[in-house]
Structures are given as structure tokens and as C-alpha cells.
Coordinates of N, CA and C in Angstrom, one line a residue:
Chain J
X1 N -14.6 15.5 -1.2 CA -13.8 14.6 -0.4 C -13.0 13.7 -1.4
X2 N -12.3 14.2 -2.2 CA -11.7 13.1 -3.7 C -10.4 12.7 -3.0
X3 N -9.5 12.8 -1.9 CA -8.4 12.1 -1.2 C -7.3 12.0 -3.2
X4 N -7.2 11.1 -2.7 CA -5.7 10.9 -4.4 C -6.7 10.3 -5.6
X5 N -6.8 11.1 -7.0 CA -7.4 10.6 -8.0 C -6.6 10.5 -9.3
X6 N -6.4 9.2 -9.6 CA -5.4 8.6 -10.5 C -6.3 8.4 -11.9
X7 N -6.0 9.0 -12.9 CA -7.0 8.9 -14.4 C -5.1 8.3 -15.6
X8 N -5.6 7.3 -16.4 CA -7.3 6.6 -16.6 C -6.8 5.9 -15.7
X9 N -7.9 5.4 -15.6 CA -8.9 4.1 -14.8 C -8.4 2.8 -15.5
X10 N -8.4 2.7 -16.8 CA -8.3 1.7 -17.9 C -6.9 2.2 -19.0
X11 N -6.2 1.6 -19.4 CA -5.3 2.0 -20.8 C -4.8 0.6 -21.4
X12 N -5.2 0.5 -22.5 CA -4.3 -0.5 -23.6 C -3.1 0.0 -24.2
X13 N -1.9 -0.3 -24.2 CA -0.9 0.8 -25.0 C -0.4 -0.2 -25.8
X14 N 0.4 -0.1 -27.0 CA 1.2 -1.1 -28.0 C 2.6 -1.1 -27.1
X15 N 3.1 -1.6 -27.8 CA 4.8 -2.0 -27.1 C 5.5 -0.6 -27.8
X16 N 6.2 -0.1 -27.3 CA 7.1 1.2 -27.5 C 6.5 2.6 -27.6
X17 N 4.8 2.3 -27.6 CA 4.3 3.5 -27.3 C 4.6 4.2 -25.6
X18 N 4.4 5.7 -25.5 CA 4.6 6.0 -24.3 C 3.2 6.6 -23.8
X19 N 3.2 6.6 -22.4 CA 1.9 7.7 -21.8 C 2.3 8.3 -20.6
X20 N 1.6 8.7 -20.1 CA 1.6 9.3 -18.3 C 0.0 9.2 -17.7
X21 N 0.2 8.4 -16.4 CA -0.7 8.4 -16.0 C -0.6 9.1 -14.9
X22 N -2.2 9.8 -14.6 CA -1.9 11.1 -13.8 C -2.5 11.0 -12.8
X23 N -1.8 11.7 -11.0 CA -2.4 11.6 -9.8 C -2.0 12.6 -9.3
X24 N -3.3 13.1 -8.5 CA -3.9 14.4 -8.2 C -4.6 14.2 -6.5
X25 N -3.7 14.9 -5.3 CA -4.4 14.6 -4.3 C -4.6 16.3 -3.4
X26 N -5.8 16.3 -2.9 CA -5.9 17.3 -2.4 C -6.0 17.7 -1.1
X27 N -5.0 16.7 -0.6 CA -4.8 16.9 1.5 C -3.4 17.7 1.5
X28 N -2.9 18.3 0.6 CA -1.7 18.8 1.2 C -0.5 18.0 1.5
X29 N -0.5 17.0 1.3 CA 0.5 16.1 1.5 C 1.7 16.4 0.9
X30 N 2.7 16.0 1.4 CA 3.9 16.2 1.0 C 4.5 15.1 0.3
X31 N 4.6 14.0 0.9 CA 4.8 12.9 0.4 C 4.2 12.2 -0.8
X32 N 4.0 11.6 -1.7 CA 3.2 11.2 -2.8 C 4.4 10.2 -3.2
X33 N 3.7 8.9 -3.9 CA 4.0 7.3 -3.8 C 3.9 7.1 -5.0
X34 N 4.6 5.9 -6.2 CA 3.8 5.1 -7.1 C 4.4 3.8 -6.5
X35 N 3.1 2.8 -7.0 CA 3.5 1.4 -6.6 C 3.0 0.7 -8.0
X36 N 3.7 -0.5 -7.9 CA 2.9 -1.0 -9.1 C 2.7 -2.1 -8.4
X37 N 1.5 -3.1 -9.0 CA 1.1 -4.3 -8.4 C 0.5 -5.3 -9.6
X38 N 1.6 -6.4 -9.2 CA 1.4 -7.5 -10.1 C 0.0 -8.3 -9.8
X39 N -0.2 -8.9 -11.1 CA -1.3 -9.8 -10.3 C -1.1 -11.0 -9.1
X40 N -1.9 -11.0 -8.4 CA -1.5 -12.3 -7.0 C -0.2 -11.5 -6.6
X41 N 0.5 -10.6 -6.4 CA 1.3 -10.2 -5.9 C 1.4 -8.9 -5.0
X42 N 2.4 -8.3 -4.2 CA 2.1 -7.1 -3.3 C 2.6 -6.1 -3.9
X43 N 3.2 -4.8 -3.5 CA 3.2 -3.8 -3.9 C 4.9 -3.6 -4.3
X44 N 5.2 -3.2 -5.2 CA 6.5 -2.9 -5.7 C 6.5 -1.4 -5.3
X45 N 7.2 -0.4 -5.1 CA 7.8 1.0 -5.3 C 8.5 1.4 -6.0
X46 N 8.2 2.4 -6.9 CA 8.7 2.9 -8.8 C 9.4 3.8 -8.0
X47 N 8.3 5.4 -7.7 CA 9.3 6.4 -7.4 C 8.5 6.7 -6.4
X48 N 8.9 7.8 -5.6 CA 8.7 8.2 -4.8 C 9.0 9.9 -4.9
X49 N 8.2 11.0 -4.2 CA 8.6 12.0 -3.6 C 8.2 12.8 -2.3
X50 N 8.9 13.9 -1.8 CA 8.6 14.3 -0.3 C 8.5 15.6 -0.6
X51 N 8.1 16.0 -2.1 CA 7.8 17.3 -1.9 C 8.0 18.1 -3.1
X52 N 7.4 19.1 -3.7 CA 7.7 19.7 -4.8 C 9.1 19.9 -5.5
X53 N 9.5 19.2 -6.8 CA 10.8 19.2 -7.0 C 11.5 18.4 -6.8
X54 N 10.9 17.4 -5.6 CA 12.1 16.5 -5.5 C 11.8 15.1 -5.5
X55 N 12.0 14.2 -6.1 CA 11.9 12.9 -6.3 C 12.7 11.7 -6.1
X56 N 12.9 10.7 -6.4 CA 13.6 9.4 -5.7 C 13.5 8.2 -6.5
X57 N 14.2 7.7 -6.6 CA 13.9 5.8 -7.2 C 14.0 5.3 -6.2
X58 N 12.1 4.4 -6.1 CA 12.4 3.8 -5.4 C 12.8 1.6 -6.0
X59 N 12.2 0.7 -5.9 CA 12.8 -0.6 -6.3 C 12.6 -0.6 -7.5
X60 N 12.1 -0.3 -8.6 CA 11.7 -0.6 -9.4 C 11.1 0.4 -10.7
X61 N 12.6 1.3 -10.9 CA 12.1 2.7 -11.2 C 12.6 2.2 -12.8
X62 N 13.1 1.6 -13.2 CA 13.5 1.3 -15.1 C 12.2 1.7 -15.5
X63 N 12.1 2.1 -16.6 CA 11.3 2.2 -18.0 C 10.4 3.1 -17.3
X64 N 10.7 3.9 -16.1 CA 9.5 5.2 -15.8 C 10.4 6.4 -15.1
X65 N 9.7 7.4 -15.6 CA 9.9 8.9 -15.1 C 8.8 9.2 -14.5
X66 N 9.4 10.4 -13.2 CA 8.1 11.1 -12.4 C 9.2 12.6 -12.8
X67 N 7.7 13.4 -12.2 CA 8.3 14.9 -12.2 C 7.4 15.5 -10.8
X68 N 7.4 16.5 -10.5 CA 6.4 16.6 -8.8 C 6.8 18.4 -9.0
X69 N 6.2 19.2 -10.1 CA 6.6 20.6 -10.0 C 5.4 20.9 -9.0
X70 N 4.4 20.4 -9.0 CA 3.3 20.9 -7.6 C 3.3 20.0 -6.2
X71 N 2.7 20.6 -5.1 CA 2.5 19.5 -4.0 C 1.2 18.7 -4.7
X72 N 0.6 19.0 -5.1 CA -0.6 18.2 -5.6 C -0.4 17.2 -6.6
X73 N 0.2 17.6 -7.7 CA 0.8 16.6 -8.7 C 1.5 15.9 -8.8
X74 N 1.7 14.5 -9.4 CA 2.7 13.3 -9.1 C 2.6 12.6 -9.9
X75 N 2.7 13.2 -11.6 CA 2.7 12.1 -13.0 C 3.2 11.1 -13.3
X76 N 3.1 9.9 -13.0 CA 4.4 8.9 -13.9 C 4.4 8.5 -15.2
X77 N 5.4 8.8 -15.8 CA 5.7 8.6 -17.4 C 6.1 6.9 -17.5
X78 N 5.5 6.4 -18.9 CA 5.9 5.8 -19.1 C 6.7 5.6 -20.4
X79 N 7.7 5.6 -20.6 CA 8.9 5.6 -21.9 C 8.7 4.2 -22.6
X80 N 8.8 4.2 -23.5 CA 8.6 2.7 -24.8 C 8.0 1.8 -24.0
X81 N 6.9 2.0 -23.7 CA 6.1 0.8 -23.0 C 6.7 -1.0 -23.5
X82 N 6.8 -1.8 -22.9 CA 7.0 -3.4 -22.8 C 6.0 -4.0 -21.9
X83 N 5.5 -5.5 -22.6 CA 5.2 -5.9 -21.8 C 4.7 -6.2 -20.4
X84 N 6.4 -6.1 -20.0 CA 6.7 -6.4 -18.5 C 6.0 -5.7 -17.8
X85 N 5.6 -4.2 -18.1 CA 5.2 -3.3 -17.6 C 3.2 -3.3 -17.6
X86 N 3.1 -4.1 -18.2 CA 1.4 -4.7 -17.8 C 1.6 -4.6 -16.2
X87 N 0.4 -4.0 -15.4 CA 0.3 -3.9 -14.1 C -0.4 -2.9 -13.7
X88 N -1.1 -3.2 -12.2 CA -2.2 -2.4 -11.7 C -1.2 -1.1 -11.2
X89 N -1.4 0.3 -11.6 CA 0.0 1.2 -10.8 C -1.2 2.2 -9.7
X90 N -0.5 2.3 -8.5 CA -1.3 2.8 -7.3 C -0.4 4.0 -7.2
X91 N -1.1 5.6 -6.9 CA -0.4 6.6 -6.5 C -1.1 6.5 -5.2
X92 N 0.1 6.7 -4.5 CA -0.2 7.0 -2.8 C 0.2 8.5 -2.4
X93 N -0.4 9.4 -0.7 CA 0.3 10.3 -0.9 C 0.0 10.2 1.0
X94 N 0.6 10.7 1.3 CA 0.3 10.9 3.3 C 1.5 11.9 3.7
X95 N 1.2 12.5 5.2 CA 2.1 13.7 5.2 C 3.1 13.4 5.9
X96 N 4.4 14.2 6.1 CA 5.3 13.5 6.9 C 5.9 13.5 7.9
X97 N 4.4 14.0 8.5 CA 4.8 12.9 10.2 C 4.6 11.8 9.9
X98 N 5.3 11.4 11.5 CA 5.7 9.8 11.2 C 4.4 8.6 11.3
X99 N 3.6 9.0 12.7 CA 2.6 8.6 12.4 C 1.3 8.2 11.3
X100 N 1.3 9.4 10.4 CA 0.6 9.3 9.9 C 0.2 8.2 8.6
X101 N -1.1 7.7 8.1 CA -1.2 6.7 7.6 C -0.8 6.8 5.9
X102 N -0.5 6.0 5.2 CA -0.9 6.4 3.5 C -2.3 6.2 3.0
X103 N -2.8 7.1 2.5 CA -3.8 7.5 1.4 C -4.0 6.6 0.2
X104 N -3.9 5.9 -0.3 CA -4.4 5.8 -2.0 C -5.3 5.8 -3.0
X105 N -5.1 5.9 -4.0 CA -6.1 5.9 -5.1 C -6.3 4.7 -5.7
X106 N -7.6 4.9 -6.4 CA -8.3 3.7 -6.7 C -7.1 2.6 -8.0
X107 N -6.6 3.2 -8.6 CA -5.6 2.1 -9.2 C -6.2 2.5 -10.8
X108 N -4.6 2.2 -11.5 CA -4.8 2.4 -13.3 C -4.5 1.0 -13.7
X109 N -5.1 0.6 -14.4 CA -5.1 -0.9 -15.0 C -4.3 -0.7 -16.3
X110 N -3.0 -0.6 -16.1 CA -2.2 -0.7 -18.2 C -2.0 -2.2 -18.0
X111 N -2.6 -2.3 -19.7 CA -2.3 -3.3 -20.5 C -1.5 -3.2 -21.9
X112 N -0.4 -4.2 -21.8 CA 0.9 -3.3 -22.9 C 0.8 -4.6 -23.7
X113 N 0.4 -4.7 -25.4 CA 0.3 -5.5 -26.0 C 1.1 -5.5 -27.3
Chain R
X1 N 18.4 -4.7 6.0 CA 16.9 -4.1 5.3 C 16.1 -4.3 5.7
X2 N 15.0 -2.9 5.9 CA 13.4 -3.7 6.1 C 12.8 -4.3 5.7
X3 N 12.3 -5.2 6.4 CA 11.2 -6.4 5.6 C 9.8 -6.0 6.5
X4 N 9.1 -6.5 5.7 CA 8.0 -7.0 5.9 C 7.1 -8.5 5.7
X5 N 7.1 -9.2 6.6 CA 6.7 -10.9 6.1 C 5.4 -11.3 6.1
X6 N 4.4 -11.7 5.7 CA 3.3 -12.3 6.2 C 3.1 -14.0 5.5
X7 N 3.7 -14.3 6.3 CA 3.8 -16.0 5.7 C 3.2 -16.6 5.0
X8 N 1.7 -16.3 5.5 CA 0.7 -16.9 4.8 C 0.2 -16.2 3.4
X9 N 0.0 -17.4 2.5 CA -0.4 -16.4 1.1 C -1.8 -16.3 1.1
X10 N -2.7 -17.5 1.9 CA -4.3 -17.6 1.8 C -4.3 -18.3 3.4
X11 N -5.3 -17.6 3.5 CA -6.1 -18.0 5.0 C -7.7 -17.9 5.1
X12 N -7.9 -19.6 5.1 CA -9.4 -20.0 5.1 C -10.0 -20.2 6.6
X13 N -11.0 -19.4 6.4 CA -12.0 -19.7 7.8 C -13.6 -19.3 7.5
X14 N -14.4 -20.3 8.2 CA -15.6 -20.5 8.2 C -16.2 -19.4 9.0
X15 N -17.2 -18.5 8.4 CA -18.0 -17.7 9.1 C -18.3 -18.0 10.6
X16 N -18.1 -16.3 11.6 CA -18.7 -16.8 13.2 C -17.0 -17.3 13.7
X17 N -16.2 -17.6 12.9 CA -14.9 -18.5 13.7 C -14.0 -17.5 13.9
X18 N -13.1 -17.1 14.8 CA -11.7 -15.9 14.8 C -11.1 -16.3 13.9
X19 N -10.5 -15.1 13.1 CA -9.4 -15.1 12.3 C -8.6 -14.4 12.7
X20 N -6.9 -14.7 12.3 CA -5.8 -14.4 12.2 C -4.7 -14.3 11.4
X21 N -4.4 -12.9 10.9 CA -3.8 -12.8 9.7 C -2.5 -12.3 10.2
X22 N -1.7 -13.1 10.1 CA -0.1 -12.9 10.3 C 1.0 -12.1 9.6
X23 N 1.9 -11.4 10.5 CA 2.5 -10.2 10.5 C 4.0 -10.0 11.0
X24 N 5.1 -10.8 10.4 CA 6.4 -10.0 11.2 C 7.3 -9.2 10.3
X25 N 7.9 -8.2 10.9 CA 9.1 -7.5 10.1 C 10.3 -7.2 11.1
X26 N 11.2 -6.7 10.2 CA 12.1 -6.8 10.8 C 12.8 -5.0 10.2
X27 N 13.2 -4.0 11.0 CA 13.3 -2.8 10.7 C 14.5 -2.5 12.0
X28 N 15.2 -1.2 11.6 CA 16.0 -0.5 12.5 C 15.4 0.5 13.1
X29 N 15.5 0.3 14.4 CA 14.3 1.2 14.8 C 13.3 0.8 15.6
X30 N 12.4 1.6 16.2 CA 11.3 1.3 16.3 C 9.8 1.7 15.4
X31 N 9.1 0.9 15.1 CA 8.8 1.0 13.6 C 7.1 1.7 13.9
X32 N 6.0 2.3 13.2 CA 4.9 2.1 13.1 C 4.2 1.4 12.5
X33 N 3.4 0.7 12.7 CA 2.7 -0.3 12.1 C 1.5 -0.4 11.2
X34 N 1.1 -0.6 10.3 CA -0.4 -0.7 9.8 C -1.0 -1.9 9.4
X35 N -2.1 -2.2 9.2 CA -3.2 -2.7 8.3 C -3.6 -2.2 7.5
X36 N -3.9 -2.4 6.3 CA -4.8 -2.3 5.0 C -5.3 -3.5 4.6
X37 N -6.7 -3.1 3.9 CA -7.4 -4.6 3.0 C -7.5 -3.8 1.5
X38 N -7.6 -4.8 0.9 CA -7.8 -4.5 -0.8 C -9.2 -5.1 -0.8
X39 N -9.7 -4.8 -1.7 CA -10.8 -5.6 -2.4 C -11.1 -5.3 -3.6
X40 N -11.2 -6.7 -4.5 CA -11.1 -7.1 -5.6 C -11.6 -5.3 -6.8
X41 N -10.4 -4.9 -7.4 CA -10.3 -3.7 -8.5 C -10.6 -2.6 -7.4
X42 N -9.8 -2.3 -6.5 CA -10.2 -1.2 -5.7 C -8.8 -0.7 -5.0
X43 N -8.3 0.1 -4.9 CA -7.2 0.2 -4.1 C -7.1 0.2 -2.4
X44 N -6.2 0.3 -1.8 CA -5.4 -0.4 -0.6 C -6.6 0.5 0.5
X45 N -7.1 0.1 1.4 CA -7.7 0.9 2.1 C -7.4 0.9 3.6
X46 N -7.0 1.5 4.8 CA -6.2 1.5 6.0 C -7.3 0.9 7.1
X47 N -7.3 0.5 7.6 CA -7.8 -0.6 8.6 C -7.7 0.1 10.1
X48 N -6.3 0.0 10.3 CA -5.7 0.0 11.7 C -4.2 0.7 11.7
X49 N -3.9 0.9 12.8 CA -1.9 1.7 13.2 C -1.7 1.3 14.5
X50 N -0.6 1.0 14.6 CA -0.3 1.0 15.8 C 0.8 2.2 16.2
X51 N 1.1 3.1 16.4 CA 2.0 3.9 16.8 C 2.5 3.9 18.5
X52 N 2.4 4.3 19.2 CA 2.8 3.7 20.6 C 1.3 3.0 21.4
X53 N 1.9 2.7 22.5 CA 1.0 2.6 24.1 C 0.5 1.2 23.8
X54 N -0.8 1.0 24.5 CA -1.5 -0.4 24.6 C -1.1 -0.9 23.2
X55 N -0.7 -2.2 23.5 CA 0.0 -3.3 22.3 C -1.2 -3.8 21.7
X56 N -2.4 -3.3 22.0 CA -3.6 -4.4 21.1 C -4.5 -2.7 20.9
X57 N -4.8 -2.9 19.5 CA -5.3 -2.0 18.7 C -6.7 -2.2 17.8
X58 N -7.3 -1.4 17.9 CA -8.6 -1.5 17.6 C -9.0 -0.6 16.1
X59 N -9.4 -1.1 15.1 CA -9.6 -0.5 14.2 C -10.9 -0.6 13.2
X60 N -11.5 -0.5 11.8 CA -12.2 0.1 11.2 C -13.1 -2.2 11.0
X61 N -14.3 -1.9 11.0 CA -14.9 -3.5 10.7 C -14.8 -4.4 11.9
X62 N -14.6 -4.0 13.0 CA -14.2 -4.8 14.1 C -13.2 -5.6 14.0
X63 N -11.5 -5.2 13.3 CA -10.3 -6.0 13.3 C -9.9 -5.0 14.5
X64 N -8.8 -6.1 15.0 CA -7.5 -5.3 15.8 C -6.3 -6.1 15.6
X65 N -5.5 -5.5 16.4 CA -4.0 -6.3 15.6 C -3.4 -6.0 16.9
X66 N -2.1 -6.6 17.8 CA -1.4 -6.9 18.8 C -0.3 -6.7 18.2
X67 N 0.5 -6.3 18.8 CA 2.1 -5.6 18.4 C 2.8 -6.2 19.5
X68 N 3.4 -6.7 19.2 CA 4.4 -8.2 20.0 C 5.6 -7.3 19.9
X69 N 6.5 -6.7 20.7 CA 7.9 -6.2 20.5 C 9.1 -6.9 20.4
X70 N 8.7 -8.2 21.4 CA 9.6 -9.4 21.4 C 9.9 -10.1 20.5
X71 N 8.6 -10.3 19.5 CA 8.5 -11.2 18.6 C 8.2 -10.2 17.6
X72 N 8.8 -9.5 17.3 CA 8.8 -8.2 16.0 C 7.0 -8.7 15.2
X73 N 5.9 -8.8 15.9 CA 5.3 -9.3 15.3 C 3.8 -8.2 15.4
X74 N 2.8 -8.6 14.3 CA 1.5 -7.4 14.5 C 0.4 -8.0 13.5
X75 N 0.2 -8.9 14.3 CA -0.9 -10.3 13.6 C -2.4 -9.2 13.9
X76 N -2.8 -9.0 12.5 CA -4.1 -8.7 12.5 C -5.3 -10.0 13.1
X77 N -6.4 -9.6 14.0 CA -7.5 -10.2 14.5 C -8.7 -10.1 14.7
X78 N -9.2 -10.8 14.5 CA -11.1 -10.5 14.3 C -11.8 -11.4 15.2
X79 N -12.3 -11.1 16.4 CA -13.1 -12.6 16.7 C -14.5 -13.7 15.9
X80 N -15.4 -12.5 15.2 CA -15.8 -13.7 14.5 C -16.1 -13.2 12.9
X81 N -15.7 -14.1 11.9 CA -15.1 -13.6 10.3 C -17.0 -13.2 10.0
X82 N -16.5 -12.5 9.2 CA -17.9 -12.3 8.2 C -17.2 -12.6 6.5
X83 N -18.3 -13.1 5.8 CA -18.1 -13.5 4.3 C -17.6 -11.9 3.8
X84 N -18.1 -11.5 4.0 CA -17.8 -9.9 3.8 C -16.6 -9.1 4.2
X85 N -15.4 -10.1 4.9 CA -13.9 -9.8 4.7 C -13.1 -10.3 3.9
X86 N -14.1 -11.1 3.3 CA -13.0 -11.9 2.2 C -12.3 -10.7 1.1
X87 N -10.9 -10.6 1.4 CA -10.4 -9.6 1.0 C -8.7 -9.7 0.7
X88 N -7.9 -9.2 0.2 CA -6.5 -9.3 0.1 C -5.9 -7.6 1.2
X89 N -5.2 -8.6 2.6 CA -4.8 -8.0 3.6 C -3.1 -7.9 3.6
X90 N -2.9 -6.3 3.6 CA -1.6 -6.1 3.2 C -0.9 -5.4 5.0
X91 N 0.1 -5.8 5.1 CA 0.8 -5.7 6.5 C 1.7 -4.2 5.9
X92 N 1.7 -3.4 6.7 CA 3.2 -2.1 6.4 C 3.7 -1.7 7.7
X93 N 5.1 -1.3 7.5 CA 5.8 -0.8 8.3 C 6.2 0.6 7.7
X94 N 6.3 1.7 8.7 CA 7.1 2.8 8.7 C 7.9 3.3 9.5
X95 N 8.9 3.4 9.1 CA 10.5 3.4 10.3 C 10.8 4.3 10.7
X96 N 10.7 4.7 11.7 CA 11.4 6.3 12.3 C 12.5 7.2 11.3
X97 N 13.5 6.3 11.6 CA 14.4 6.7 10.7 C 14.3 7.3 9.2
X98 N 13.0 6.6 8.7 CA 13.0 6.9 7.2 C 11.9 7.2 6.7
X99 N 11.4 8.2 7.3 CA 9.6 8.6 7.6 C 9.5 8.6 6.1
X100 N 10.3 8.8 4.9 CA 9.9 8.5 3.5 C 9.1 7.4 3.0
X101 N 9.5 6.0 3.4 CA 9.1 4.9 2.7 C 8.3 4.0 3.5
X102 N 7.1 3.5 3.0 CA 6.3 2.6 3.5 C 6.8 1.4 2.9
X103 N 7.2 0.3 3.9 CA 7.5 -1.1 3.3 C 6.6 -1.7 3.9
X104 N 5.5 -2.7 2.3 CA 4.6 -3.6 2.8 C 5.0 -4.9 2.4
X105 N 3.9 -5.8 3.3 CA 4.4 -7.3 3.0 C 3.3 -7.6 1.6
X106 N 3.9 -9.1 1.0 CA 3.2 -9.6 0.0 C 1.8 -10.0 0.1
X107 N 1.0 -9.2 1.1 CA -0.7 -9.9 1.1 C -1.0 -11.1 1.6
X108 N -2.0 -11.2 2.2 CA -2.6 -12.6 2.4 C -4.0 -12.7 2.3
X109 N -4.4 -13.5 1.1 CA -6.0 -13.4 0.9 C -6.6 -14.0 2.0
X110 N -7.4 -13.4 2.6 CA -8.7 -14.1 3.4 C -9.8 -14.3 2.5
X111 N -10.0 -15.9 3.1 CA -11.8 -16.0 2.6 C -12.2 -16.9 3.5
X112 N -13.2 -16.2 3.5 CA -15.0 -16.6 4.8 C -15.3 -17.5 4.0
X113 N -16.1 -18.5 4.2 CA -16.8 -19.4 3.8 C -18.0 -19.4 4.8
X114 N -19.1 -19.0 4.1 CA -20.5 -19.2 4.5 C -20.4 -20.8 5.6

């Protein structure tokens, strides 16, 4: 029963290094989310997608790439990491009826120094 | 644009007492509604929905939340807190129109006090 599992868990990166942190859900979902979340603060929207192939900016898409070649997969890149970009990042994923709720994963902690 | 508001940034109440965690947005449409709670290094967890019918909704820990049409409003409720909700409660909307995107509000910490 693993619902959306986002690895690592933990990352320290230097400033202009890059990474991808990866999320993996196994309901079939079409939809899949990133959010980022400041501290004391609510949830931003990076990118978004509704389905294999196709993806979206959503508020706050600078300094990151997604790619979605599977329904299961939903990598976000991070290009020359900065500071600014320290923050909790949350992959979501739910299907798309309209009712239905969003899912998330437990959260990746980057720290960009 | 959709919003999502929850006014309050922190909401204190003493164990045994009702709480009330506030909720308005504003959307085109008629919207669906949720609750989520966070707790401290854990991600967003779903609570409650409101999707149509009875305006008072019943969900996961004994919260429910009332969906006010008039007053675009969907104030999460508990009649009596446990220290054990002390938690960061996030409001979302999902728009007919735009079954893509969940817009949530900025959180409102709850804390119980023994």
C-alpha cells in the first residue's frame, strides 16, 4: 500500500549543483503534482501533469524541469540549484474525476548551501 | 482567480473546548472542497470533502466542516479538541471547470493546550 513515494527523504546540494528528486505512485493516477513548501508557509505549485507526456507550469516553475514519460513517474529536476530554492518539495498525484481527493507523499527536505 | 483564504494563521484552544478552523474561497464555479492536516515532517494528509448534498460533512478524527454557499465558506469543526490535533490545517478547493489544479489556502496552526 506505498500510495506516492518521493526519495531522498533528506538532500544538501552546493549552489549551481543540479539533482532530481524522484516520485513514484502506484494508484494509476493520471494527474501527479509538485508543490514546494516554505517554512511557516502553504503550498506553492512548480509543475504539474494530467498524464503521460504532458506537463504544465504551474506558479512557480523557474529553476525546475519535470518530464512524465510514465503514468507512474513524475521527476522534478533541479538546474543550478540557489539558495531560494531551500524548501520542503511535496509530489501529489489523484485521478481526474472531479471529486476525487489528492494523495501525497511524505516530503523531500533540500537544503542548498 | 481562485483563491483560497483561511484568515487565521494560529488558532489556540484548551482541551474538551470546540474548535473552529476557518475557510473561505472564492472560485468560478461550483467548487469541491477539502480538509487536510499536516503534522510536524510529514506530508499533507485528507481529512474530509465536500462534493454535493448535506452542507455539514463528517470526516476522519471526529472533524466536520459546513459548506456555507452564501458565504463561499467551509470552516472545518470539532466539538471537543484533543492535544493530539495540534497540527497545521490546510483548506483546498477544486473547480469544476479546472479538474487539473488544486488551490490551497496558507494553513492555520492549531494548538490544544492540555
Amino acid at each position: 500500500n506505498a500510495g506516492v513515494t518521493q526519495t531522498p527523504k533528506f538532500r544538501i546540494l552546493k549552489i549551481g549543483q543540479s539533482m532530481t528528486l524522484q516520485c513514484a505512485q502506484d494508484m494509476n493516477h493520471n494527474y501527479m503534482y509538485w508543490y514546494r513548501q516554505d517554512p511557516g508557509m502553504g503550498l506553492k505549485l512548480i509543475y504539474y501533469s494530467v498524464g503521460a507526456g504532458i506537463t504544465d507550469k504551474g506558479e512557480v516553475p523557474n529553476g525546475y524541469n519535470v518530464s512524465r514519460s510514465t503514468t507512474e513517474d513524475f521527476p522534478l529536476r533541479l538546474e543550478l540549484a540557489a539558495p531560494s530554492q531551500t524548501s520542503v518539495y511535496f509530489c501529489a498525484s489523484t485521478r481526474g474525476d472531479s471529486g476525487n481527493t489528492i494523495y501525497f507523499g511524505e516530503g523531500s527536505w533540500l537544503t542548498v548551501v | 482567480a481562485q483563491s483560497v483564504a483561511q484568515p487565521e494563521d494560529q488558532v489556540n484552544v484548551a482541551e474538551g473546548n470546540p474548535l473552529t478552523v476557518k475557510c473561505t474561497y472564492s472560485v468560478s464555479g461550483n467548487p469541491y472542497l477539502f480538509w487536510y492536516v499536516q503534522y510536524p515532517n510529514r506530508g499533507l494528509q485528507f481529512l474530509l470533502k465536500y462534493i454535493t448534498g448535506d452542507n455539514l460533512v463528517k470526516g476522519s478524527y471526529g472533524f466536520e466542516a459546513e459548506f456555507n454557499k452564501s458565504q463561499t465558506s467551509f470552516h472545518l469543526k470539532k466539538p471537543s479538541a484533543l492535544v493530539s490535533d495540534s497540527a497545521l490545517y490546510f483548506c483546498a478547493v477544486r473547480v469544476r471547470v479546472n479538474f487539473n489544479k488544486f488551490y490551497f489556502g496558507s494553513g492555520t496552526k492549531l494548538n490544544v493546550k492540555p
